[in-house]
């Protein structure tokens, strides 16, 4: 019985040694992997795609700069337009007010724009 | 990697597309093989290999020729592959350590019963054991042994890629081989003790 156990242990040890050796031997004989066919074409496609993306990125940066510069100018233009329209409306309102006074109270300015008679002097 | 380095560097720096194609065709298998030896996945290895070439194309104008172009390319390939592995590990961080150990037992390590069925299977499974054991080595040992054995780089070339001395590489590879042997013995002993557990 003991002999049998001893023999079994020896067999197991030999098997382990054999497995270890064979596994370590593979270290010297590792397979070289090769790329799939068409690697360059796929790479080239990716590079072109990246270049396109970079172009888009460049354009967007340019656009952003333009937008940034345009914003204060646009704001100033809006303010100016607002003032212009505002003043125009004020003029119209003043004219309306004068018309109302004339109609209601008969108050009016003389037809001639000359207020002082310079001839008699 | 065999090509006329100084000539191709000059051509690349002047934007010659044919030179780039020449470089890719001369080195694609080496770059891919290096990446594959780390990431162990064909698609990922190809993606990383492509990134390596894109990085070369983008930065070749900065290349001063202090090191060999091939050394530089191997360095990029190793760094990119290790970064990829780190990002993959981060994604799988949610998995508990116990689960990982259990999965490793269930999935990665082949059973001895199956091992002895077919010599081809036996070879594949031994290869798998070897690769898994290499993966478990400390990073520097893993890089050194991978470049030396998968890419057949000389110790000096490995030293150039990693950026350490020749004697340090020799010590690193020796340590790696001792560790590999220890781990593989442990692995087969475990299988022998508990064949059902694996």
PDB file of C-alpha atoms in Angstrom:
ATOM      1  CA  UNK A   1       0.000   0.000   0.000  1.00  0.00           C
ATOM      2  CA  UNK A   2       2.785   2.398   0.987  1.00  0.00           C
ATOM      3  CA  UNK A   3       4.718   1.409  -2.103  1.00  0.00           C
ATOM      4  CA  UNK A   4       1.707   2.178  -4.224  1.00  0.00           C
ATOM      5  CA  UNK A   5       1.304   5.609  -2.616  1.00  0.00           C
ATOM      6  CA  UNK A   6       4.981   6.337  -3.076  1.00  0.00           C
ATOM      7  CA  UNK A   7       4.779   5.324  -6.721  1.00  0.00           C
ATOM      8  CA  UNK A   8       1.722   7.519  -7.204  1.00  0.00           C
ATOM      9  CA  UNK A   9       3.458  10.482  -5.607  1.00  0.00           C
ATOM     10  CA  UNK A  10       6.480   9.924  -7.807  1.00  0.00           C
ATOM     11  CA  UNK A  11       4.302   9.760 -10.906  1.00  0.00           C
ATOM     12  CA  UNK A  12       2.537  12.961  -9.872  1.00  0.00           C
ATOM     13  CA  UNK A  13       5.861  14.707  -9.291  1.00  0.00           C
ATOM     14  CA  UNK A  14       7.182  13.575 -12.646  1.00  0.00           C
ATOM     15  CA  UNK A  15       4.042  14.788 -14.303  1.00  0.00           C
ATOM     16  CA  UNK A  16       4.361  18.220 -12.687  1.00  0.00           C
ATOM     17  CA  UNK A  17       8.028  18.445 -13.660  1.00  0.00           C
ATOM     18  CA  UNK A  18       7.148  17.476 -17.192  1.00  0.00           C
ATOM     19  CA  UNK A  19       4.323  20.025 -17.400  1.00  0.00           C
ATOM     20  CA  UNK A  20       6.523  22.783 -15.978  1.00  0.00           C
ATOM     21  CA  UNK A  21       9.352  22.013 -18.389  1.00  0.00           C
ATOM     22  CA  UNK A  22       7.086  21.863 -21.399  1.00  0.00           C
ATOM     23  CA  UNK A  23       5.342  25.078 -20.391  1.00  0.00           C
ATOM     24  CA  UNK A  24       8.639  26.904 -19.888  1.00  0.00           C
ATOM     25  CA  UNK A  25       9.916  25.549 -23.211  1.00  0.00           C
ATOM     26  CA  UNK A  26       7.096  27.435 -24.896  1.00  0.00           C
ATOM     27  CA  UNK A  27       8.771  30.632 -23.768  1.00  0.00           C
ATOM     28  CA  UNK A  28      11.419  30.096 -26.416  1.00  0.00           C
ATOM     29  CA  UNK A  29       8.857  29.302 -29.042  1.00  0.00           C
ATOM     30  CA  UNK A  30       6.139  31.894 -28.668  1.00  0.00           C
ATOM     31  CA  UNK A  31       4.049  32.421 -31.767  1.00  0.00           C
ATOM     32  CA  UNK A  32       4.453  35.616 -33.729  1.00  0.00           C
ATOM     33  CA  UNK A  33       1.139  37.303 -34.372  1.00  0.00           C
ATOM     34  CA  UNK A  34       0.554  38.946 -37.731  1.00  0.00           C
ATOM     35  CA  UNK A  35      -1.773  41.793 -38.590  1.00  0.00           C
ATOM     36  CA  UNK A  36      -4.870  41.180 -40.669  1.00  0.00           C
ATOM     37  CA  UNK A  37      -4.658  41.903 -44.369  1.00  0.00           C
ATOM     38  CA  UNK A  38      -5.297  45.558 -45.243  1.00  0.00           C
ATOM     39  CA  UNK A  39      -3.818  47.046 -42.090  1.00  0.00           C
ATOM     40  CA  UNK A  40      -2.289  49.981 -43.972  1.00  0.00           C
ATOM     41  CA  UNK A  41      -5.577  50.773 -45.737  1.00  0.00           C
ATOM     42  CA  UNK A  42      -7.443  50.806 -42.455  1.00  0.00           C
ATOM     43  CA  UNK A  43      -4.744  52.921 -40.865  1.00  0.00           C
ATOM     44  CA  UNK A  44      -4.772  55.333 -43.792  1.00  0.00           C
ATOM     45  CA  UNK A  45      -8.545  55.616 -43.581  1.00  0.00           C
ATOM     46  CA  UNK A  46      -8.276  56.427 -39.893  1.00  0.00           C
ATOM     47  CA  UNK A  47      -5.591  59.059 -40.526  1.00  0.00           C
ATOM     48  CA  UNK A  48      -7.724  60.720 -43.230  1.00  0.00           C
ATOM     49  CA  UNK A  49     -10.715  60.637 -40.894  1.00  0.00           C
ATOM     50  CA  UNK A  50      -8.638  62.255 -38.137  1.00  0.00           C
ATOM     51  CA  UNK A  51      -7.410  64.925 -40.547  1.00  0.00           C
ATOM     52  CA  UNK A  52     -11.009  65.713 -41.485  1.00  0.00           C
ATOM     53  CA  UNK A  53     -11.927  65.970 -37.809  1.00  0.00           C
ATOM     54  CA  UNK A  54      -8.993  68.290 -37.245  1.00  0.00           C
ATOM     55  CA  UNK A  55     -10.170  70.480 -40.131  1.00  0.00           C
ATOM     56  CA  UNK A  56     -13.621  70.644 -38.578  1.00  0.00           C
ATOM     57  CA  UNK A  57     -12.077  71.446 -35.214  1.00  0.00           C
ATOM     58  CA  UNK A  58      -9.997  74.219 -36.820  1.00  0.00           C
ATOM     59  CA  UNK A  59     -13.094  75.717 -38.446  1.00  0.00           C
ATOM     60  CA  UNK A  60     -15.019  75.610 -35.229  1.00  0.00           C
ATOM     61  CA  UNK A  61     -12.194  77.377 -33.389  1.00  0.00           C
ATOM     62  CA  UNK A  62     -12.207  80.054 -36.085  1.00  0.00           C
ATOM     63  CA  UNK A  63     -15.958  80.368 -35.813  1.00  0.00           C
ATOM     64  CA  UNK A  64     -15.707  80.622 -32.059  1.00  0.00           C
ATOM     65  CA  UNK A  65     -13.156  83.435 -32.336  1.00  0.00           C
ATOM     66  CA  UNK A  66     -15.344  85.284 -34.822  1.00  0.00           C
ATOM     67  CA  UNK A  67     -18.365  84.837 -32.581  1.00  0.00           C
ATOM     68  CA  UNK A  68     -16.444  86.087 -29.607  1.00  0.00           C
ATOM     69  CA  UNK A  69     -15.324  89.177 -31.483  1.00  0.00           C
ATOM     70  CA  UNK A  70     -18.746  89.713 -33.014  1.00  0.00           C
ATOM     71  CA  UNK A  71     -20.699  89.595 -29.763  1.00  0.00           C
ATOM     72  CA  UNK A  72     -19.712  93.064 -28.391  1.00  0.00           C
ATOM     73  CA  UNK A  73     -19.999  94.583 -31.856  1.00  0.00           C
ATOM     74  CA  UNK A  74     -23.424  93.070 -32.271  1.00  0.00           C
ATOM     75  CA  UNK A  75     -24.459  94.274 -28.828  1.00  0.00           C
ATOM     76  CA  UNK A  76     -23.241  97.795 -29.605  1.00  0.00           C
ATOM     77  CA  UNK A  77     -25.104  97.742 -32.914  1.00  0.00           C
ATOM     78  CA  UNK A  78     -28.301  96.626 -31.133  1.00  0.00           C
ATOM     79  CA  UNK A  79     -27.957  99.398 -28.556  1.00  0.00           C
ATOM     80  CA  UNK A  80     -27.361 101.975 -31.278  1.00  0.00           C
ATOM     81  CA  UNK A  81     -30.363 100.746 -33.211  1.00  0.00           C
ATOM     82  CA  UNK A  82     -32.438 100.831 -30.050  1.00  0.00           C
ATOM     83  CA  UNK A  83     -31.419 104.419 -29.337  1.00  0.00           C
ATOM     84  CA  UNK A  84     -32.118 105.425 -32.928  1.00  0.00           C
ATOM     85  CA  UNK A  85     -35.565 103.854 -32.901  1.00  0.00           C
ATOM     86  CA  UNK A  86     -36.238 105.270 -29.449  1.00  0.00           C
ATOM     87  CA  UNK A  87     -35.360 108.804 -30.531  1.00  0.00           C
ATOM     88  CA  UNK A  88     -37.444 108.462 -33.667  1.00  0.00           C
ATOM     89  CA  UNK A  89     -40.462 107.393 -31.621  1.00  0.00           C
ATOM     90  CA  UNK A  90     -39.901 110.310 -29.238  1.00  0.00           C
ATOM     91  CA  UNK A  91     -39.949 112.727 -32.198  1.00  0.00           C
ATOM     92  CA  UNK A  92     -43.161 111.243 -33.457  1.00  0.00           C
ATOM     93  CA  UNK A  93     -44.707 111.494 -29.985  1.00  0.00           C
ATOM     94  CA  UNK A  94     -43.704 115.195 -29.706  1.00  0.00           C
ATOM     95  CA  UNK A  95     -45.290 115.920 -33.124  1.00  0.00           C
ATOM     96  CA  UNK A  96     -48.478 114.141 -32.020  1.00  0.00           C
ATOM     97  CA  UNK A  97     -48.579 116.203 -28.833  1.00  0.00           C
ATOM     98  CA  UNK A  98     -48.266 119.486 -30.735  1.00  0.00           C
ATOM     99  CA  UNK A  99     -51.062 118.424 -33.132  1.00  0.00           C
ATOM    100  CA  UNK A 100     -53.333 117.646 -30.165  1.00  0.00           C
ATOM    101  CA  UNK A 101     -52.681 121.066 -28.607  1.00  0.00           C
ATOM    102  CA  UNK A 102     -53.468 122.795 -31.865  1.00  0.00           C
ATOM    103  CA  UNK A 103     -56.702 120.878 -32.353  1.00  0.00           C
ATOM    104  CA  UNK A 104     -57.954 121.224 -28.742  1.00  0.00           C
ATOM    105  CA  UNK A 105     -56.934 124.747 -27.766  1.00  0.00           C
ATOM    106  CA  UNK A 106     -56.259 126.379 -31.068  1.00  0.00           C
ATOM    107  CA  UNK A 107     -52.789 127.064 -29.929  1.00  0.00           C
ATOM    108  CA  UNK A 108     -50.341 127.027 -32.714  1.00  0.00           C
ATOM    109  CA  UNK A 109     -47.197 128.362 -33.964  1.00  0.00           C
ATOM    110  CA  UNK A 110     -47.331 131.013 -36.664  1.00  0.00           C
ATOM    111  CA  UNK A 111     -47.320 129.725 -40.204  1.00  0.00           C
ATOM    112  CA  UNK A 112     -44.084 131.532 -40.829  1.00  0.00           C
ATOM    113  CA  UNK A 113     -41.231 130.121 -38.923  1.00  0.00           C
ATOM    114  CA  UNK A 114     -39.927 133.639 -38.256  1.00  0.00           C
ATOM    115  CA  UNK A 115     -40.773 134.587 -34.687  1.00  0.00           C
ATOM    116  CA  UNK A 116     -39.439 138.107 -34.644  1.00  0.00           C
ATOM    117  CA  UNK A 117     -40.118 140.710 -37.229  1.00  0.00           C
ATOM    118  CA  UNK A 118     -36.686 141.900 -38.042  1.00  0.00           C
ATOM    119  CA  UNK A 119     -37.872 144.216 -40.840  1.00  0.00           C
ATOM    120  CA  UNK A 120     -39.666 146.767 -38.522  1.00  0.00           C
ATOM    121  CA  UNK A 121     -36.562 146.979 -36.378  1.00  0.00           C
TER     122      UNK A 121
ATOM    123  CA  UNK B   1      12.486  45.669 -37.817  1.00  0.00           C
ATOM    124  CA  UNK B   2      14.579  46.031 -40.935  1.00  0.00           C
ATOM    125  CA  UNK B   3      14.541  49.280 -42.928  1.00  0.00           C
ATOM    126  CA  UNK B   4      16.890  52.123 -43.707  1.00  0.00           C
ATOM    127  CA  UNK B   5      16.178  54.223 -40.622  1.00  0.00           C
ATOM    128  CA  UNK B   6      17.981  57.525 -41.340  1.00  0.00           C
ATOM    129  CA  UNK B   7      16.574  57.642 -44.864  1.00  0.00           C
ATOM    130  CA  UNK B   8      13.026  56.862 -43.823  1.00  0.00           C
ATOM    131  CA  UNK B   9      13.161  59.368 -40.944  1.00  0.00           C
ATOM    132  CA  UNK B  10      14.220  62.131 -43.341  1.00  0.00           C
ATOM    133  CA  UNK B  11      11.481  61.208 -45.792  1.00  0.00           C
ATOM    134  CA  UNK B  12       8.878  61.063 -43.017  1.00  0.00           C
ATOM    135  CA  UNK B  13       9.968  64.432 -41.688  1.00  0.00           C
ATOM    136  CA  UNK B  14       9.517  65.920 -45.138  1.00  0.00           C
ATOM    137  CA  UNK B  15       5.961  64.519 -45.228  1.00  0.00           C
ATOM    138  CA  UNK B  16       6.578  61.712 -47.721  1.00  0.00           C
ATOM    139  CA  UNK B  17       3.492  59.482 -47.634  1.00  0.00           C
ATOM    140  CA  UNK B  18       5.225  56.674 -49.485  1.00  0.00           C
ATOM    141  CA  UNK B  19       7.856  56.530 -46.762  1.00  0.00           C
ATOM    142  CA  UNK B  20       5.115  56.217 -44.176  1.00  0.00           C
ATOM    143  CA  UNK B  21       3.588  53.331 -46.079  1.00  0.00           C
ATOM    144  CA  UNK B  22       7.003  51.707 -46.333  1.00  0.00           C
ATOM    145  CA  UNK B  23       7.501  52.096 -42.579  1.00  0.00           C
ATOM    146  CA  UNK B  24       4.074  50.654 -41.807  1.00  0.00           C
ATOM    147  CA  UNK B  25       4.571  47.674 -44.065  1.00  0.00           C
ATOM    148  CA  UNK B  26       8.023  46.958 -42.668  1.00  0.00           C
ATOM    149  CA  UNK B  27       7.021  47.205 -39.026  1.00  0.00           C
ATOM    150  CA  UNK B  28       3.295  46.487 -38.740  1.00  0.00           C
ATOM    151  CA  UNK B  29       3.703  42.852 -37.640  1.00  0.00           C
ATOM    152  CA  UNK B  30       6.282  43.751 -34.986  1.00  0.00           C
ATOM    153  CA  UNK B  31       4.188  46.579 -33.595  1.00  0.00           C
ATOM    154  CA  UNK B  32       1.025  44.475 -33.681  1.00  0.00           C
ATOM    155  CA  UNK B  33       2.762  41.471 -32.116  1.00  0.00           C
ATOM    156  CA  UNK B  34       4.115  43.616 -29.293  1.00  0.00           C
ATOM    157  CA  UNK B  35       0.679  45.061 -28.611  1.00  0.00           C
ATOM    158  CA  UNK B  36      -0.957  41.646 -28.846  1.00  0.00           C
ATOM    159  CA  UNK B  37       1.532  40.107 -26.427  1.00  0.00           C
ATOM    160  CA  UNK B  38       0.301  42.561 -23.800  1.00  0.00           C
ATOM    161  CA  UNK B  39      -3.413  42.940 -24.499  1.00  0.00           C
ATOM    162  CA  UNK B  40      -4.161  39.419 -25.791  1.00  0.00           C
ATOM    163  CA  UNK B  41      -6.983  40.608 -27.998  1.00  0.00           C
ATOM    164  CA  UNK B  42      -6.702  40.918 -31.768  1.00  0.00           C
ATOM    165  CA  UNK B  43      -9.014  43.909 -32.237  1.00  0.00           C
ATOM    166  CA  UNK B  44      -7.513  45.854 -29.351  1.00  0.00           C
ATOM    167  CA  UNK B  45      -3.999  45.037 -30.540  1.00  0.00           C
ATOM    168  CA  UNK B  46      -4.814  46.356 -34.002  1.00  0.00           C
ATOM    169  CA  UNK B  47      -6.365  49.534 -32.613  1.00  0.00           C
ATOM    170  CA  UNK B  48      -3.313  50.156 -30.446  1.00  0.00           C
ATOM    171  CA  UNK B  49      -0.941  49.381 -33.335  1.00  0.00           C
ATOM    172  CA  UNK B  50      -2.790  51.986 -35.412  1.00  0.00           C
ATOM    173  CA  UNK B  51      -2.452  54.516 -32.596  1.00  0.00           C
ATOM    174  CA  UNK B  52       1.270  53.788 -32.498  1.00  0.00           C
ATOM    175  CA  UNK B  53       1.657  54.636 -36.190  1.00  0.00           C
ATOM    176  CA  UNK B  54      -0.502  57.740 -35.861  1.00  0.00           C
ATOM    177  CA  UNK B  55       1.677  58.907 -32.963  1.00  0.00           C
ATOM    178  CA  UNK B  56       4.803  58.247 -35.032  1.00  0.00           C
ATOM    179  CA  UNK B  57       3.376  60.230 -37.939  1.00  0.00           C
ATOM    180  CA  UNK B  58       2.393  63.143 -35.690  1.00  0.00           C
ATOM    181  CA  UNK B  59       5.637  63.347 -33.778  1.00  0.00           C
ATOM    182  CA  UNK B  60       8.259  62.290 -36.278  1.00  0.00           C
ATOM    183  CA  UNK B  61       9.235  65.934 -36.852  1.00  0.00           C
ATOM    184  CA  UNK B  62      10.310  66.061 -33.199  1.00  0.00           C
ATOM    185  CA  UNK B  63      12.378  62.879 -33.537  1.00  0.00           C
ATOM    186  CA  UNK B  64      16.010  63.869 -33.128  1.00  0.00           C
ATOM    187  CA  UNK B  65      17.509  60.438 -33.681  1.00  0.00           C
ATOM    188  CA  UNK B  66      18.930  60.032 -30.166  1.00  0.00           C
ATOM    189  CA  UNK B  67      17.455  56.540 -30.116  1.00  0.00           C
ATOM    190  CA  UNK B  68      16.600  54.171 -32.930  1.00  0.00           C
ATOM    191  CA  UNK B  69      13.229  54.702 -34.583  1.00  0.00           C
ATOM    192  CA  UNK B  70      12.339  51.065 -33.869  1.00  0.00           C
ATOM    193  CA  UNK B  71      13.188  51.533 -30.168  1.00  0.00           C
ATOM    194  CA  UNK B  72      10.934  54.590 -30.075  1.00  0.00           C
ATOM    195  CA  UNK B  73       8.142  52.655 -31.773  1.00  0.00           C
ATOM    196  CA  UNK B  74       8.457  49.724 -29.365  1.00  0.00           C
ATOM    197  CA  UNK B  75       8.346  52.168 -26.475  1.00  0.00           C
ATOM    198  CA  UNK B  76       5.146  53.751 -27.783  1.00  0.00           C
ATOM    199  CA  UNK B  77       3.643  50.296 -28.374  1.00  0.00           C
ATOM    200  CA  UNK B  78       4.477  49.131 -24.844  1.00  0.00           C
ATOM    201  CA  UNK B  79       3.207  52.328 -23.218  1.00  0.00           C
ATOM    202  CA  UNK B  80      -0.012  52.356 -25.215  1.00  0.00           C
ATOM    203  CA  UNK B  81      -0.637  48.670 -24.468  1.00  0.00           C
ATOM    204  CA  UNK B  82      -0.041  49.126 -20.743  1.00  0.00           C
ATOM    205  CA  UNK B  83      -2.309  52.185 -20.685  1.00  0.00           C
ATOM    206  CA  UNK B  84      -4.972  50.150 -22.430  1.00  0.00           C
ATOM    207  CA  UNK B  85      -4.636  47.377 -19.857  1.00  0.00           C
ATOM    208  CA  UNK B  86      -4.910  49.913 -17.037  1.00  0.00           C
ATOM    209  CA  UNK B  87      -8.069  51.426 -18.496  1.00  0.00           C
ATOM    210  CA  UNK B  88      -9.586  47.963 -18.961  1.00  0.00           C
ATOM    211  CA  UNK B  89      -8.729  47.122 -15.341  1.00  0.00           C
ATOM    212  CA  UNK B  90     -10.376  50.356 -14.177  1.00  0.00           C
ATOM    213  CA  UNK B  91     -13.560  49.361 -15.997  1.00  0.00           C
ATOM    214  CA  UNK B  92     -13.606  46.004 -14.285  1.00  0.00           C
ATOM    215  CA  UNK B  93     -12.853  47.370 -10.834  1.00  0.00           C
ATOM    216  CA  UNK B  94     -16.409  46.797  -9.723  1.00  0.00           C
ATOM    217  CA  UNK B  95     -15.817  43.080  -9.838  1.00  0.00           C
ATOM    218  CA  UNK B  96     -14.777  41.925  -6.403  1.00  0.00           C
ATOM    219  CA  UNK B  97     -11.472  40.224  -5.825  1.00  0.00           C
ATOM    220  CA  UNK B  98     -13.241  37.042  -4.778  1.00  0.00           C
ATOM    221  CA  UNK B  99     -15.221  36.996  -7.994  1.00  0.00           C
ATOM    222  CA  UNK B 100     -12.039  37.488  -9.958  1.00  0.00           C
ATOM    223  CA  UNK B 101     -10.310  34.612  -8.210  1.00  0.00           C
ATOM    224  CA  UNK B 102     -13.351  32.426  -8.719  1.00  0.00           C
ATOM    225  CA  UNK B 103     -13.636  33.354 -12.392  1.00  0.00           C
ATOM    226  CA  UNK B 104      -9.954  32.711 -12.878  1.00  0.00           C
ATOM    227  CA  UNK B 105     -10.379  29.255 -11.412  1.00  0.00           C
ATOM    228  CA  UNK B 106     -13.427  28.524 -13.529  1.00  0.00           C
ATOM    229  CA  UNK B 107     -12.412  30.063 -16.792  1.00  0.00           C
ATOM    230  CA  UNK B 108      -8.711  30.618 -17.206  1.00  0.00           C
ATOM    231  CA  UNK B 109      -7.091  27.565 -15.834  1.00  0.00           C
ATOM    232  CA  UNK B 110      -7.655  24.424 -17.829  1.00  0.00           C
ATOM    233  CA  UNK B 111      -8.405  21.126 -16.182  1.00  0.00           C
ATOM    234  CA  UNK B 112      -5.851  18.333 -16.280  1.00  0.00           C
ATOM    235  CA  UNK B 113      -8.460  15.881 -17.482  1.00  0.00           C
ATOM    236  CA  UNK B 114      -8.994  17.922 -20.612  1.00  0.00           C
ATOM    237  CA  UNK B 115      -5.295  18.600 -20.929  1.00  0.00           C
ATOM    238  CA  UNK B 116      -4.456  15.074 -21.684  1.00  0.00           C
ATOM    239  CA  UNK B 117      -7.098  14.537 -24.310  1.00  0.00           C
ATOM    240  CA  UNK B 118      -5.487  16.066 -27.366  1.00  0.00           C
ATOM    241  CA  UNK B 119      -1.812  17.048 -27.800  1.00  0.00           C
ATOM    242  CA  UNK B 120      -2.841  20.201 -29.636  1.00  0.00           C
ATOM    243  CA  UNK B 121      -5.179  21.171 -26.816  1.00  0.00           C
ATOM    244  CA  UNK B 122      -2.432  20.368 -24.377  1.00  0.00           C
ATOM    245  CA  UNK B 123      -0.098  22.748 -26.207  1.00  0.00           C
ATOM    246  CA  UNK B 124      -2.732  25.497 -26.347  1.00  0.00           C
ATOM    247  CA  UNK B 125      -3.497  25.119 -22.684  1.00  0.00           C
ATOM    248  CA  UNK B 126       0.158  25.161 -21.662  1.00  0.00           C
ATOM    249  CA  UNK B 127       0.543  28.294 -23.732  1.00  0.00           C
ATOM    250  CA  UNK B 128      -2.412  29.784 -21.937  1.00  0.00           C
ATOM    251  CA  UNK B 129      -0.899  28.894 -18.563  1.00  0.00           C
ATOM    252  CA  UNK B 130       2.368  30.520 -19.630  1.00  0.00           C
ATOM    253  CA  UNK B 131       0.672  33.666 -20.858  1.00  0.00           C
ATOM    254  CA  UNK B 132      -1.450  34.007 -17.750  1.00  0.00           C
ATOM    255  CA  UNK B 133       1.644  33.559 -15.614  1.00  0.00           C
ATOM    256  CA  UNK B 134       3.535  36.214 -17.604  1.00  0.00           C
ATOM    257  CA  UNK B 135       0.579  38.545 -17.083  1.00  0.00           C
ATOM    258  CA  UNK B 136       0.827  38.058 -13.336  1.00  0.00           C
ATOM    259  CA  UNK B 137       4.476  39.185 -13.217  1.00  0.00           C
ATOM    260  CA  UNK B 138       5.446  42.650 -11.955  1.00  0.00           C
ATOM    261  CA  UNK B 139       5.208  45.230 -14.755  1.00  0.00           C
ATOM    262  CA  UNK B 140       8.925  45.680 -15.528  1.00  0.00           C
ATOM    263  CA  UNK B 141       9.554  41.939 -15.573  1.00  0.00           C
ATOM    264  CA  UNK B 142       6.531  41.475 -17.810  1.00  0.00           C
ATOM    265  CA  UNK B 143       7.750  44.108 -20.292  1.00  0.00           C
ATOM    266  CA  UNK B 144      11.272  42.704 -20.372  1.00  0.00           C
ATOM    267  CA  UNK B 145      10.274  39.091 -20.834  1.00  0.00           C
ATOM    268  CA  UNK B 146       7.605  39.967 -23.394  1.00  0.00           C
ATOM    269  CA  UNK B 147       9.949  41.997 -25.586  1.00  0.00           C
ATOM    270  CA  UNK B 148      12.688  39.414 -25.236  1.00  0.00           C
ATOM    271  CA  UNK B 149      10.545  36.371 -25.925  1.00  0.00           C
ATOM    272  CA  UNK B 150       7.605  37.524 -28.027  1.00  0.00           C
ATOM    273  CA  UNK B 151       9.552  40.017 -30.122  1.00  0.00           C
ATOM    274  CA  UNK B 152      12.988  38.362 -29.859  1.00  0.00           C
ATOM    275  CA  UNK B 153      14.629  41.649 -28.926  1.00  0.00           C
ATOM    276  CA  UNK B 154      18.145  41.368 -27.584  1.00  0.00           C
ATOM    277  CA  UNK B 155      18.820  42.325 -23.960  1.00  0.00           C
ATOM    278  CA  UNK B 156      20.421  45.553 -25.207  1.00  0.00           C
ATOM    279  CA  UNK B 157      17.350  46.414 -27.293  1.00  0.00           C
ATOM    280  CA  UNK B 158      15.083  45.679 -24.329  1.00  0.00           C
ATOM    281  CA  UNK B 159      17.313  47.944 -22.211  1.00  0.00           C
ATOM    282  CA  UNK B 160      16.947  50.727 -24.811  1.00  0.00           C
ATOM    283  CA  UNK B 161      13.165  50.397 -24.950  1.00  0.00           C
ATOM    284  CA  UNK B 162      12.703  50.380 -21.162  1.00  0.00           C
ATOM    285  CA  UNK B 163      15.443  52.943 -20.633  1.00  0.00           C
ATOM    286  CA  UNK B 164      17.535  50.985 -18.126  1.00  0.00           C
ATOM    287  CA  UNK B 165      21.034  49.501 -18.191  1.00  0.00           C
ATOM    288  CA  UNK B 166      21.924  46.207 -19.797  1.00  0.00           C
ATOM    289  CA  UNK B 167      22.837  44.660 -16.443  1.00  0.00           C
ATOM    290  CA  UNK B 168      19.489  45.750 -15.012  1.00  0.00           C
ATOM    291  CA  UNK B 169      17.684  44.053 -17.913  1.00  0.00           C
ATOM    292  CA  UNK B 170      19.696  40.870 -17.419  1.00  0.00           C
ATOM    293  CA  UNK B 171      18.759  40.817 -13.742  1.00  0.00           C
ATOM    294  CA  UNK B 172      15.131  41.646 -14.567  1.00  0.00           C
ATOM    295  CA  UNK B 173      14.772  38.813 -17.074  1.00  0.00           C
ATOM    296  CA  UNK B 174      16.487  36.330 -14.762  1.00  0.00           C
ATOM    297  CA  UNK B 175      14.148  37.300 -11.935  1.00  0.00           C
ATOM    298  CA  UNK B 176      11.190  37.038 -14.285  1.00  0.00           C
ATOM    299  CA  UNK B 177      12.208  33.508 -15.320  1.00  0.00           C
ATOM    300  CA  UNK B 178      12.643  32.411 -11.696  1.00  0.00           C
ATOM    301  CA  UNK B 179       9.219  33.866 -10.846  1.00  0.00           C
ATOM    302  CA  UNK B 180       7.637  32.221 -13.861  1.00  0.00           C
ATOM    303  CA  UNK B 181       9.023  28.839 -12.889  1.00  0.00           C
ATOM    304  CA  UNK B 182       7.796  29.218  -9.307  1.00  0.00           C
ATOM    305  CA  UNK B 183       4.312  30.271 -10.369  1.00  0.00           C
ATOM    306  CA  UNK B 184       3.977  27.533 -12.970  1.00  0.00           C
ATOM    307  CA  UNK B 185       5.078  24.869 -10.463  1.00  0.00           C
ATOM    308  CA  UNK B 186       2.517  26.206  -7.972  1.00  0.00           C
ATOM    309  CA  UNK B 187      -0.158  26.134 -10.641  1.00  0.00           C
ATOM    310  CA  UNK B 188       0.441  22.505 -11.630  1.00  0.00           C
ATOM    311  CA  UNK B 189       0.727  21.447  -7.990  1.00  0.00           C
ATOM    312  CA  UNK B 190      -2.670  22.986  -7.291  1.00  0.00           C
ATOM    313  CA  UNK B 191      -4.163  21.177 -10.246  1.00  0.00           C
ATOM    314  CA  UNK B 192      -2.609  17.910  -9.135  1.00  0.00           C
ATOM    315  CA  UNK B 193      -3.979  18.332  -5.600  1.00  0.00           C
ATOM    316  CA  UNK B 194      -7.454  19.411  -6.615  1.00  0.00           C
ATOM    317  CA  UNK B 195      -8.215  18.607 -10.251  1.00  0.00           C
ATOM    318  CA  UNK B 196     -11.984  19.119  -9.723  1.00  0.00           C
ATOM    319  CA  UNK B 197     -11.462  22.584  -8.254  1.00  0.00           C
ATOM    320  CA  UNK B 198     -10.079  23.913 -11.517  1.00  0.00           C
TER     321      UNK B 198
END
